PDB file of C-alpha atoms in Angstrom:
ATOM      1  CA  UNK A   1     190.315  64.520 113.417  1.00 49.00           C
ATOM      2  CA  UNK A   2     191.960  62.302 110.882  1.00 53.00           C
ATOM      3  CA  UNK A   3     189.957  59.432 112.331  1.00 57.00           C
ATOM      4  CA  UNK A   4     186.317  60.709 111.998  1.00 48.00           C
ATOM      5  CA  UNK A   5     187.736  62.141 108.301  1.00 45.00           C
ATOM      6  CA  UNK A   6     188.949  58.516 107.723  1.00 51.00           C
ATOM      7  CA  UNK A   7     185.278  57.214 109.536  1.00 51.00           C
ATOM      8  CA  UNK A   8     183.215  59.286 106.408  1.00 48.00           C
ATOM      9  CA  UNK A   9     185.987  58.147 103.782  1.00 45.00           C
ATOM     10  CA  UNK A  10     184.832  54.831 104.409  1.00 49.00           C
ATOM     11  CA  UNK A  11     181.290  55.493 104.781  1.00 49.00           C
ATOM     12  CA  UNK A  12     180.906  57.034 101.620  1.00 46.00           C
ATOM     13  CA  UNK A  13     182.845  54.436 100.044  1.00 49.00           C
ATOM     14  CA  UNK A  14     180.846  51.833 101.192  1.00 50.00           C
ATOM     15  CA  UNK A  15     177.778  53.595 100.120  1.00 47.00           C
ATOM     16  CA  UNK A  16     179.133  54.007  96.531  1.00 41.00           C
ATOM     17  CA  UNK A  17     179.990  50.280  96.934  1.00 47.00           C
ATOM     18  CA  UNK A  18     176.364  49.186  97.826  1.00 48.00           C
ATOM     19  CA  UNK A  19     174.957  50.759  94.722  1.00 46.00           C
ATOM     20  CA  UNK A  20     174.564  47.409  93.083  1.00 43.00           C
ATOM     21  CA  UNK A  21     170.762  46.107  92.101  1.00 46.00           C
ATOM     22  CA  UNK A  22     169.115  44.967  94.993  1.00 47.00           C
ATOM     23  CA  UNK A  23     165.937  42.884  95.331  1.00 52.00           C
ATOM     24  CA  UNK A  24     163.037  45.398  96.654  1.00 56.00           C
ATOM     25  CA  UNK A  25     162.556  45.123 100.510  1.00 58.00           C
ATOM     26  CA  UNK A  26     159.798  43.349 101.891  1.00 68.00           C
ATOM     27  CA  UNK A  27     157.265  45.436 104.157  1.00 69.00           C
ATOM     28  CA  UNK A  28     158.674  44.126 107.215  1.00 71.00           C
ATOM     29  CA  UNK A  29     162.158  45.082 106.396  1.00 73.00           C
ATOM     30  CA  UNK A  30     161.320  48.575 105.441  1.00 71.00           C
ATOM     31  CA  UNK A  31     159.797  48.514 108.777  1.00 77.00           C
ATOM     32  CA  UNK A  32     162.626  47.685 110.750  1.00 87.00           C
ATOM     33  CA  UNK A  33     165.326  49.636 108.759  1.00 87.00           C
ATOM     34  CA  UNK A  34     162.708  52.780 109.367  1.00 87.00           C
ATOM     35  CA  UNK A  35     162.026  52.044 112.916  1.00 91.00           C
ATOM     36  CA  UNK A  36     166.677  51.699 113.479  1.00 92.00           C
ATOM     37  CA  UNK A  37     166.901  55.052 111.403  1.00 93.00           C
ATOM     38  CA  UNK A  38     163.989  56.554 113.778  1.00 93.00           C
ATOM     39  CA  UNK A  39     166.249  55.257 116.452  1.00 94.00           C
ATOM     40  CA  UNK A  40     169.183  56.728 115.755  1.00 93.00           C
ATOM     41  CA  UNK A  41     167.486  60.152 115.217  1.00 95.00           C
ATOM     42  CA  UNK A  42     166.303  59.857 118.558  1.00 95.00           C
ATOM     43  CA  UNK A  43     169.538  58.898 120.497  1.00 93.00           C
ATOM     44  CA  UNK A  44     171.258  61.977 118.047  1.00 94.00           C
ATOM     45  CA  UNK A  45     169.004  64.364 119.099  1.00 96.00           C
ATOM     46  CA  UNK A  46     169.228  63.358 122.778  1.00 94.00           C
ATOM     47  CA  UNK A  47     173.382  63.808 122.139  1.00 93.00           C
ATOM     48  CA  UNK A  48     173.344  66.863 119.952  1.00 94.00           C
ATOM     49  CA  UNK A  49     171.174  68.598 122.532  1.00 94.00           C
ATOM     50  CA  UNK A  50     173.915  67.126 125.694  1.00 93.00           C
ATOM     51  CA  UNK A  51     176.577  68.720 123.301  1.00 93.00           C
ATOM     52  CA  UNK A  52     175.430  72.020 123.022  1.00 94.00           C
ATOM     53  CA  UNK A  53     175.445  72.568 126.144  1.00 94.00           C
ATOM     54  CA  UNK A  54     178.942  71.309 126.327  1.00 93.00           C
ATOM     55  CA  UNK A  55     180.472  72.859 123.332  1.00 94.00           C
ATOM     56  CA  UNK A  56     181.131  76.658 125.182  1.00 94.00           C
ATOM     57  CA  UNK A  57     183.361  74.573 127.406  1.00 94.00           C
ATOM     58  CA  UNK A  58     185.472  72.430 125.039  1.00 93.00           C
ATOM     59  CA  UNK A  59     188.852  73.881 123.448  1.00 94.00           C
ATOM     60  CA  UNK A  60     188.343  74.461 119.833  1.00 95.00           C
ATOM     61  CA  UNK A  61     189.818  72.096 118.387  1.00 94.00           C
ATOM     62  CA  UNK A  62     187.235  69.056 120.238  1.00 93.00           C
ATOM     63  CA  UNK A  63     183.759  71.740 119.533  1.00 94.00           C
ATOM     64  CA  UNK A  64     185.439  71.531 115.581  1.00 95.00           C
ATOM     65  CA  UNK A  65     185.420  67.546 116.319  1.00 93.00           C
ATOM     66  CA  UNK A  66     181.897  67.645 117.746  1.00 94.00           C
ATOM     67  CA  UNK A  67     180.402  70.198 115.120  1.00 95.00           C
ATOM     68  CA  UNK A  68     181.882  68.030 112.467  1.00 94.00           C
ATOM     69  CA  UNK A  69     180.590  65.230 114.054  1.00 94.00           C
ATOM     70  CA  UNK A  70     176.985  66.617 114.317  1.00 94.00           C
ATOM     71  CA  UNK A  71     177.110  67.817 110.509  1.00 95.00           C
ATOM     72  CA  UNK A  72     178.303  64.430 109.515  1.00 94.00           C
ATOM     73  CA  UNK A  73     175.327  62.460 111.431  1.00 94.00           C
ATOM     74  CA  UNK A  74     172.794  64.974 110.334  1.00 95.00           C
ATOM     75  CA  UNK A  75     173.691  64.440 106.759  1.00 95.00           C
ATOM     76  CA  UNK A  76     174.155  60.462 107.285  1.00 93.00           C
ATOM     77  CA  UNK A  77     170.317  60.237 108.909  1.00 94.00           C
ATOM     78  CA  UNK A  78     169.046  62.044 105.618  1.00 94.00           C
ATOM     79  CA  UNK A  79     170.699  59.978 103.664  1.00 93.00           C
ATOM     80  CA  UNK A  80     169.306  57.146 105.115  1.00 92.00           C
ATOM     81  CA  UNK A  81     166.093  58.265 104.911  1.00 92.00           C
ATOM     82  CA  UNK A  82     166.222  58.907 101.165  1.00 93.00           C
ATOM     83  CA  UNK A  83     168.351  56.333 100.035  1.00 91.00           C
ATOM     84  CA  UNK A  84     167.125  54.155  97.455  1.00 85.00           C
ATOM     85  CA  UNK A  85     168.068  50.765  98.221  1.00 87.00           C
ATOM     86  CA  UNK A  86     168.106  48.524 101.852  1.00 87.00           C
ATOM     87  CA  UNK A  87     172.320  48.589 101.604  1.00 88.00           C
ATOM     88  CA  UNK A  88     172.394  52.639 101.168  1.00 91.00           C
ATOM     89  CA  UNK A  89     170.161  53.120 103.981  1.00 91.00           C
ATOM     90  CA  UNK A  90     172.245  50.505 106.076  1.00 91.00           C
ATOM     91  CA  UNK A  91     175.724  52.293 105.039  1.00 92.00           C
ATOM     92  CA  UNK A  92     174.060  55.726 105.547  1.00 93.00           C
ATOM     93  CA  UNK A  93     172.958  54.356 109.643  1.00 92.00           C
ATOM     94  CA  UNK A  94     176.215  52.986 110.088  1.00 92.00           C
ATOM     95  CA  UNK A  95     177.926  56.421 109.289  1.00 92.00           C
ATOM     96  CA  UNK A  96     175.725  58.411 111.336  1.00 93.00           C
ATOM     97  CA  UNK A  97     175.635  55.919 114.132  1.00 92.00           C
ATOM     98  CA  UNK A  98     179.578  56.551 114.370  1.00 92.00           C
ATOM     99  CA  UNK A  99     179.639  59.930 114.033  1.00 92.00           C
ATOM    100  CA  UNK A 100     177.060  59.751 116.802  1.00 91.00           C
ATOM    101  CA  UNK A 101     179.289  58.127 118.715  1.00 91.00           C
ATOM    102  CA  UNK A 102     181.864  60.330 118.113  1.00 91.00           C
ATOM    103  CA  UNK A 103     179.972  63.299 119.661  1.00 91.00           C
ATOM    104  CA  UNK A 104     179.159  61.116 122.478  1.00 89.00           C
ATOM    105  CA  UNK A 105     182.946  59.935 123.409  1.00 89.00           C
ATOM    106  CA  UNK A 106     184.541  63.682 122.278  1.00 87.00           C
ATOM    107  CA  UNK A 107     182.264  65.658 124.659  1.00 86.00           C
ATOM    108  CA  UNK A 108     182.463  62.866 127.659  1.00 83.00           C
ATOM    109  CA  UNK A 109     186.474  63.015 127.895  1.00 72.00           C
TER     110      UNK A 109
END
């Protein structure tokens, strides 16, 4: 627990960090960043779904892991989505792609 809380410490202090000016993205990199978030939606939603199956069968304390988990992915791909600049969406990806992670380890052990 104190690892995935320590996991969204640090991506929400690297988001705060990447709030300096940035250049505007080119077309192509909007693209790509769109197409990784699109991604990462996918393999969530493929994981989530795998999860909630599990979760009846986990001991509370790993389904309070893996909901926490789930809340902290769903929130990290909207934030990605909306963020203003290339570096928010890329800090927003990186937390949700952990916390994706983190579902996918916590329900496989």
């Amino acid at each position: 627990m104190k690892k995935l809380l320590t996991a969204a410490l640090c991506a929400v202090s690297m988001s705060l960090a990447s709030c300096a000016t940035m250049p505007t993205p080119s077309t192509a990199q909007a693209a790509q960043i769109g197409t990784a978030i699109d991604r990462a939606q996918a393999a969530y939603d493929r994981i989530a779904a795998a999860a909630e199956r599990i979760l009846p069968f986990l001991s509370p304390e790993r389904q309070a892991r893996v909901r926490l988990a789930m809340a902290l992915t769903e929130r990290g791909l909207i934030a990605a989505r909306n963020a203003a600049t290339i570096a928010e969406q890329l800090a927003a990806l990186r937390q949700a792609e952990a916390a994706t992670a983190t579902i996918e380890t916590t329900t496989s052990n």
